[in-house]
Short mmCIF file of C-alpha atoms in Angstrom, two decimals:
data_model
loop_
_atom_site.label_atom_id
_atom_site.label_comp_id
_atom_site.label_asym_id
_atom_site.label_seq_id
_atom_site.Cartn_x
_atom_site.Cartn_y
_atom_site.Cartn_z
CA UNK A 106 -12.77 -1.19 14.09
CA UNK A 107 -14.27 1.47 11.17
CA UNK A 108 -14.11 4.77 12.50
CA UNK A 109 -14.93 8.34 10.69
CA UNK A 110 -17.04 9.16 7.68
CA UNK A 111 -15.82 9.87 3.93
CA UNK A 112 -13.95 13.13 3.77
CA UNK A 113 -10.80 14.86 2.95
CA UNK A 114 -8.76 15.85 6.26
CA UNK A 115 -5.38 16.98 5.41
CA UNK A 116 -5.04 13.52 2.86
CA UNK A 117 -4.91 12.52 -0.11
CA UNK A 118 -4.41 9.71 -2.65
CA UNK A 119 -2.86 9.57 -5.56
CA UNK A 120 -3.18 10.33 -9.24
CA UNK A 121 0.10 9.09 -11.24
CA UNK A 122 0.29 7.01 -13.47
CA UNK A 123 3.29 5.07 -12.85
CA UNK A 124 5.19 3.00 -16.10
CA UNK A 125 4.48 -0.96 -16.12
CA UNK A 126 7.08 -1.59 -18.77
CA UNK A 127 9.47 -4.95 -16.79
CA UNK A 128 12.98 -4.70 -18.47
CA UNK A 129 14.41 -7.99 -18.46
CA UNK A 130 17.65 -6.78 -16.34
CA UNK A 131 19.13 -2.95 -15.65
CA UNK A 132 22.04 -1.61 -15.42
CA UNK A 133 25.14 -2.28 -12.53
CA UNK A 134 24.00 -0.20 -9.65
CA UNK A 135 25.92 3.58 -9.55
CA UNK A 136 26.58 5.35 -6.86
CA UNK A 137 23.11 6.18 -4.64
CA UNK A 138 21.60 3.78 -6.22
CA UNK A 139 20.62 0.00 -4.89
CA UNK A 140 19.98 -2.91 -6.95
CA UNK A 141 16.05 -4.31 -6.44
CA UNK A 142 14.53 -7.72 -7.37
CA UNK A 143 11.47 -7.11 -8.35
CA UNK A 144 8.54 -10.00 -9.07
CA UNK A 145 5.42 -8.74 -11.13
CA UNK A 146 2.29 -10.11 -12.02
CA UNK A 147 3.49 -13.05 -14.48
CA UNK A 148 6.41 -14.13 -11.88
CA UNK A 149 9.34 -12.97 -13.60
CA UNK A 150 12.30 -11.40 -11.95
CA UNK A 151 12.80 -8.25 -12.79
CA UNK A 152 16.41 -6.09 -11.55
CA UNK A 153 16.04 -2.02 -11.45
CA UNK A 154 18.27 0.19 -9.65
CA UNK A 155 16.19 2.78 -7.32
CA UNK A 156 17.55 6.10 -5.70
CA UNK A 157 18.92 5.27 -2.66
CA UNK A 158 17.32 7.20 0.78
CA UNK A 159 18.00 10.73 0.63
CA UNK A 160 19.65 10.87 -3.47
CA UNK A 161 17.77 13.37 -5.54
CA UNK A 162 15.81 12.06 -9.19
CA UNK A 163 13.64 9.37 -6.36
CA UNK A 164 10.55 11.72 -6.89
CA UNK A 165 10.78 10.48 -10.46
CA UNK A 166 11.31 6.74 -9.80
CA UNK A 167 8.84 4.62 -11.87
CA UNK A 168 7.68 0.67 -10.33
CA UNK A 169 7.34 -1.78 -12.99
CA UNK A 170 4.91 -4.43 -13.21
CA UNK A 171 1.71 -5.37 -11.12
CA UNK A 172 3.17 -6.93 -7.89
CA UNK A 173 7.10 -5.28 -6.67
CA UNK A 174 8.95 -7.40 -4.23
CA UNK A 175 11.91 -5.66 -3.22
CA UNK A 176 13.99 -8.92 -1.93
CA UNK A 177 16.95 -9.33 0.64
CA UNK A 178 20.03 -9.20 -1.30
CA UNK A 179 21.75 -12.68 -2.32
CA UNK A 180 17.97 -14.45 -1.86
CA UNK A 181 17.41 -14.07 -5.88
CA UNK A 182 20.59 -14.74 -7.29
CA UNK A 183 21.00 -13.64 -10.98
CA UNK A 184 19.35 -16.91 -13.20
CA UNK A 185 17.25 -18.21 -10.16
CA UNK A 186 14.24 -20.02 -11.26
CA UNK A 187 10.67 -16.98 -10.81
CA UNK A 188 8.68 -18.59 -7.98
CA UNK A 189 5.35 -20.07 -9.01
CA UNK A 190 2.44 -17.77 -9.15
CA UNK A 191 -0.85 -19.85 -9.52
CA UNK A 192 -3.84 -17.44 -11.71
CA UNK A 193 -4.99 -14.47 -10.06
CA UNK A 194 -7.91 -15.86 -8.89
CA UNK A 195 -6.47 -18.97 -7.36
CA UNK A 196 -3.79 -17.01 -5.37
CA UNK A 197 -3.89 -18.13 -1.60
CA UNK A 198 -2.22 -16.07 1.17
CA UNK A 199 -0.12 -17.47 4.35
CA UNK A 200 -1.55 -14.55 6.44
CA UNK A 201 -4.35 -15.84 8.87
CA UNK A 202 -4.86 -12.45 10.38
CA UNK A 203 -5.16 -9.51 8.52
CA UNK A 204 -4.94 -5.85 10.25
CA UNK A 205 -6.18 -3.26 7.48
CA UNK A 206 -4.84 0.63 8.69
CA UNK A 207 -6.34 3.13 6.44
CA UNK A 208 -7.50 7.03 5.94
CA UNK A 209 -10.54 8.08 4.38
CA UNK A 210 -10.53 5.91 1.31
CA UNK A 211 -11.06 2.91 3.52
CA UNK A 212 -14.11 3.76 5.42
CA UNK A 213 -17.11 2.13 4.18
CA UNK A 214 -15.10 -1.15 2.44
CA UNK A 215 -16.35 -3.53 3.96
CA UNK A 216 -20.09 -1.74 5.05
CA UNK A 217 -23.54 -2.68 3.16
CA UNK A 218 -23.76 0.97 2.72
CA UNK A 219 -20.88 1.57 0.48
CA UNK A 220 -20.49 -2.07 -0.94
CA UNK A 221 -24.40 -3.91 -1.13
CA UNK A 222 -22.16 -7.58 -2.40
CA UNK A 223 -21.04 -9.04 0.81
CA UNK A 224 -18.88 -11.25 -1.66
CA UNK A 225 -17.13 -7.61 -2.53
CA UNK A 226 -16.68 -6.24 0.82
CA UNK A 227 -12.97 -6.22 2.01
CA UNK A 228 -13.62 -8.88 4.72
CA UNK A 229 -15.02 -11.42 2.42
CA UNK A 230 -12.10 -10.64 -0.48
CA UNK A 231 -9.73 -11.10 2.29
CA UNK A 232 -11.10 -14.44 2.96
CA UNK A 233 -11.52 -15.18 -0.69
CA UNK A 234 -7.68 -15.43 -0.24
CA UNK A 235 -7.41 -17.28 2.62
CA UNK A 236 -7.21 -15.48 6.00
CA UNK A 237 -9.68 -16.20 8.78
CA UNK A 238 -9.31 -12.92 10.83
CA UNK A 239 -9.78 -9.51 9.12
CA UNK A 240 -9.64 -5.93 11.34
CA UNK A 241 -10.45 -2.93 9.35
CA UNK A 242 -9.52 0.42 11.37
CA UNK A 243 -10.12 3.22 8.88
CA UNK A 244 -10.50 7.06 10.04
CA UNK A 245 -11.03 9.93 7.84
CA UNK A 246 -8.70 12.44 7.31
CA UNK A 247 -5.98 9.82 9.46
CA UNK A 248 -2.25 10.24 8.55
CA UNK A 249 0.79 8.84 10.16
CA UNK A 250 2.08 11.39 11.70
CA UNK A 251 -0.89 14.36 12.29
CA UNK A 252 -4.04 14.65 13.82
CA UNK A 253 -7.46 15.22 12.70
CA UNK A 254 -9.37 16.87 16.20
CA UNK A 255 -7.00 14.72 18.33
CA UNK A 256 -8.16 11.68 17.17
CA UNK A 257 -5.75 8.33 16.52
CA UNK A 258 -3.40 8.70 13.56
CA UNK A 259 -2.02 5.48 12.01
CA UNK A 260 0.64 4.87 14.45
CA UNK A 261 -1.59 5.02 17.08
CA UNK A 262 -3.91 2.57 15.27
CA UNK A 263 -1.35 -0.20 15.31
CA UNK A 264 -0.62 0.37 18.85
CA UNK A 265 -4.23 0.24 19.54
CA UNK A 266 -4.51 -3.12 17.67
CA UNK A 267 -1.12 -4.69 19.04
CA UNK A 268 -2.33 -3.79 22.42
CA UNK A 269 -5.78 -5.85 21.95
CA UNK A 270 -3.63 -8.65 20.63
CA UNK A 271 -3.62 -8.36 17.07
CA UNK A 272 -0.52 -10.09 15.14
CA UNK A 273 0.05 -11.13 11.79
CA UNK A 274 -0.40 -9.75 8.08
CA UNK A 275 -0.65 -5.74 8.26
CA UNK A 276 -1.67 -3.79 5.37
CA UNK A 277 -0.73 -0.12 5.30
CA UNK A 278 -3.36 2.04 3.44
CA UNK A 279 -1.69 5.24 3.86
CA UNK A 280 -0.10 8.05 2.09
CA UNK A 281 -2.43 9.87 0.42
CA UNK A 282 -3.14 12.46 3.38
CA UNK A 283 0.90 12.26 3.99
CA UNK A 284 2.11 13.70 1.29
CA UNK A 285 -0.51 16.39 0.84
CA UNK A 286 0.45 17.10 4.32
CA UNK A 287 3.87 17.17 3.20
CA UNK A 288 3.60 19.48 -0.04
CA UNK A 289 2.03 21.95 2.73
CA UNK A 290 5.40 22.35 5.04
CA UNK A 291 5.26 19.36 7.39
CA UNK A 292 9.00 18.50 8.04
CA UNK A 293 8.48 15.14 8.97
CA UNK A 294 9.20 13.42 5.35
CA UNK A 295 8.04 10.68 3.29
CA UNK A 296 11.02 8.11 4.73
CA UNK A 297 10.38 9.28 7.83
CA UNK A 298 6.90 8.63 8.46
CA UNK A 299 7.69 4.98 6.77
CA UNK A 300 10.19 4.30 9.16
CA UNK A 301 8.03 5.15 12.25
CA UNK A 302 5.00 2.62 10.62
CA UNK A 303 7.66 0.14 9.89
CA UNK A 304 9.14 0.42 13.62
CA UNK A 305 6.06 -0.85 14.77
CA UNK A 306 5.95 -3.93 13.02
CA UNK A 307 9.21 -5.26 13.03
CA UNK A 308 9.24 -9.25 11.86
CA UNK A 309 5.53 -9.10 10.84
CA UNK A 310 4.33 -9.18 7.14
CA UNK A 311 3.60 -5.69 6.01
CA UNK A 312 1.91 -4.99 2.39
CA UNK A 313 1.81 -1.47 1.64
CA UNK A 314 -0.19 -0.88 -1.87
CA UNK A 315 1.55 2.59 -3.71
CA UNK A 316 -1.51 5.66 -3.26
CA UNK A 317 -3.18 7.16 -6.32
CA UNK A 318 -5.33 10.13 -6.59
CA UNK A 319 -7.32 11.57 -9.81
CA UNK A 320 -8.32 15.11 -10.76
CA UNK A 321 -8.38 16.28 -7.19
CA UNK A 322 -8.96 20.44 -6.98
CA UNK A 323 -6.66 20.67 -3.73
CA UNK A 324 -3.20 20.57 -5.64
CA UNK A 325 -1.49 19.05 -2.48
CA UNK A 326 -3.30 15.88 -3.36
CA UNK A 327 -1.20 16.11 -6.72
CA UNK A 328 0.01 13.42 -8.80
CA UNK A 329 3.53 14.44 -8.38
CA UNK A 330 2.88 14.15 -4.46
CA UNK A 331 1.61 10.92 -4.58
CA UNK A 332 4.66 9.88 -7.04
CA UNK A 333 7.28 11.49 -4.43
CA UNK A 334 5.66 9.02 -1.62
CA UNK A 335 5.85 6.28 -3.59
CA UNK A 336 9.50 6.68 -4.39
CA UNK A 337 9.63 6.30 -0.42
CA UNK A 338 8.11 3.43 -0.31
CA UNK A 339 10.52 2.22 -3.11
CA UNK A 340 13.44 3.01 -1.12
CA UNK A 341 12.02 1.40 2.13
CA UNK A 342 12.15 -2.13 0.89
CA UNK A 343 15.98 -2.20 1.00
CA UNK A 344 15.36 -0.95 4.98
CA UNK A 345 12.80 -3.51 6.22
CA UNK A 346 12.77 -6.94 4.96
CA UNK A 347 9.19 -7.46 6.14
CA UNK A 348 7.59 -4.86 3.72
CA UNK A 349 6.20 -5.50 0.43
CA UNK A 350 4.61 -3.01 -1.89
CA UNK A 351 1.99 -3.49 -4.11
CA UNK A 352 1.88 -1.06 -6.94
CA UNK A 353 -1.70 -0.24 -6.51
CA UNK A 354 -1.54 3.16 -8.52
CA UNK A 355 -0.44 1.44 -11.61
CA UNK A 356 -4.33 -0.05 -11.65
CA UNK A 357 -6.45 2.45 -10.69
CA UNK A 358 -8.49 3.74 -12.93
CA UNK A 359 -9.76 7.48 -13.63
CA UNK A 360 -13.44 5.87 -13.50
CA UNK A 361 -12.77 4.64 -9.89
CA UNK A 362 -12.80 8.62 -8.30
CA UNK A 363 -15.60 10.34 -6.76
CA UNK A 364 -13.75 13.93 -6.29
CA UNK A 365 -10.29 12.35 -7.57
CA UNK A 366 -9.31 10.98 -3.75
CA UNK A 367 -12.05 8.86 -2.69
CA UNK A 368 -13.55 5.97 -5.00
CA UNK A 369 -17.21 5.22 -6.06
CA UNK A 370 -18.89 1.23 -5.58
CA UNK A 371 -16.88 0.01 -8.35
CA UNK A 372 -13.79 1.53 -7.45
CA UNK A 373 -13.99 -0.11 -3.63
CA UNK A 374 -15.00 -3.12 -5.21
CA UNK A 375 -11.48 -3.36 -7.31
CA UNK A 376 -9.77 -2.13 -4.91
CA UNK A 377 -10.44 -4.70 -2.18
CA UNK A 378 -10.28 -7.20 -4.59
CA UNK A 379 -6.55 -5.82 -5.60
CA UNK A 380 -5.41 -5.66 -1.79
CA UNK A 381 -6.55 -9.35 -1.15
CA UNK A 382 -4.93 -10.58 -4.46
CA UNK A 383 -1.58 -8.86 -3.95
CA UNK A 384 -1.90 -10.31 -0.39
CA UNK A 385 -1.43 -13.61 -1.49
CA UNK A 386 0.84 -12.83 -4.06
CA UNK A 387 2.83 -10.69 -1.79
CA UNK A 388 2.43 -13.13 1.17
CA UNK A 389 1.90 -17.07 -0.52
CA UNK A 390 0.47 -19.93 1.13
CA UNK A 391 2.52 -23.10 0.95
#
């Protein structure tokens, strides 16, 4: 289901420009701190200790490499053997069905108006990959937690698609309107509005790419917002298993923006490509 036009309703999406250095190990873990495994683009391990929820310094934390796995603790032991990560292009995903949840900046990706390549729309990248079942339901001006002229946020978007059936891979396109909405007042926080996505999709696969804005002129839509909601993110690996985050704003590119939130034809056409690549990297097929 793609719902709403292109336009900036109390979202936004990022503009930082997060470090991709991968140190080879890190530190023992100190106190408010928790110990992440981390697997990036060339399928090493990498160890980095993140602020644990609710520590100060986590609006600073920076995600190294392409593709950050936080996994369950003992399931990477130190010296294990980096999985197997076939070429970029060769990646295949697990995930059958795909359910894509997104704001503004996913209306139009997979539309002949927005992308004229069917081979780049987000349907066909998904596929490219190896699912069979893609649902786009994209809003403008969606969050997870407010409401644009009463219409669904992203909570009620999964409920709408778990209620007409839909299971399997989920990929959570949000954050960009959240933490404007946060830098405005709202007192529902970054962790919070995680948890009540997450709460939703307990034991399915969840990628949730990191949000990234350019030169935007509403300053809620800040780089340093977008940073403080990734940090969340961060943090919500070591809470839910399932999820796996995709460092998205370490890619994008300034050339990508229309207004600094929302991307031109060559930005959508990265950025589904991107998604459907870290899908299969996040999410393998056997």
């Amino acid at each position: 289901m793609q719902r709403g036009a292109v336009a900036i309703a109390s979202a936004a999406l990022l503009s930082t420009s997060l470090a991709t250095t991968s140190p080879a190990s890190a530190a023992p873990a100190q106190t408010g701190q928790i110990s992440a495994t981390l697997i990036d683009a060339a399928g090493r391990l990498i160890t980095q200790n993140i602020p644990a929820l609710g520590t100060t310094g986590s609006s600073s934390i920076d995600l190294p490499g392409l593709f950050n796995i936080l996994t369950p603790p003992g399931a990477n032991p130190p010296g294990a053997t980096p999985p197997n990560l076939a070429p970029t292009g060769d990646r295949r995903t697990s995930c059958q069905t795909v359910v894509h949840i997104g704001d503004s900046t996913s209306v139009g990706i997979d539309s002949a108006l927005r992308i004229p390549s069917a081979a780049d729309r987000l349907t066909a990248q998904y596929q490219r990959v190896g699912s069979k079942t893609v649902e786009l339901n994209a809003l403008g001006g969606r969050s997870i937690v407010e409401k644009v002229n009463d219409e669904p946020n992203a909570v009620d978007a999964i409920r709408t698609e778990k209620s007409a059936g839909k299971s399997g891979c989920w990929v959570i396109a949000m954050g960009v309107n959240d933490a404007a909405n946060i830098a405005v007042g709202s007192a529902v926080n970054a962790d919070q509005r995680i948890d009540r996505v997450m709460s939703e999709l307990t034991g399915q696969p969840v990628l949730w790419p990191t949000v990234m804005t350019g030169n935007a002129s509403n300053a809620a839509y800040s780089p340093d917002n977008m940073k403080s909601f990734n940090a969340a993110l961060a943090r919500a690996t070591g809470r839910y298993p399932n999820l796996r985050i995709y460092d998205f704003a370490s890619e994008a590119q300034p050339s990508w923006y229309v207004d600094g939130i929302h991307y031109n034809e060559t930005g959508l056409v990265q950025r589904n490509r991107l998604f459907a690549t870290a899908l299969a990297t996040a999410f393998p097929g056997r």
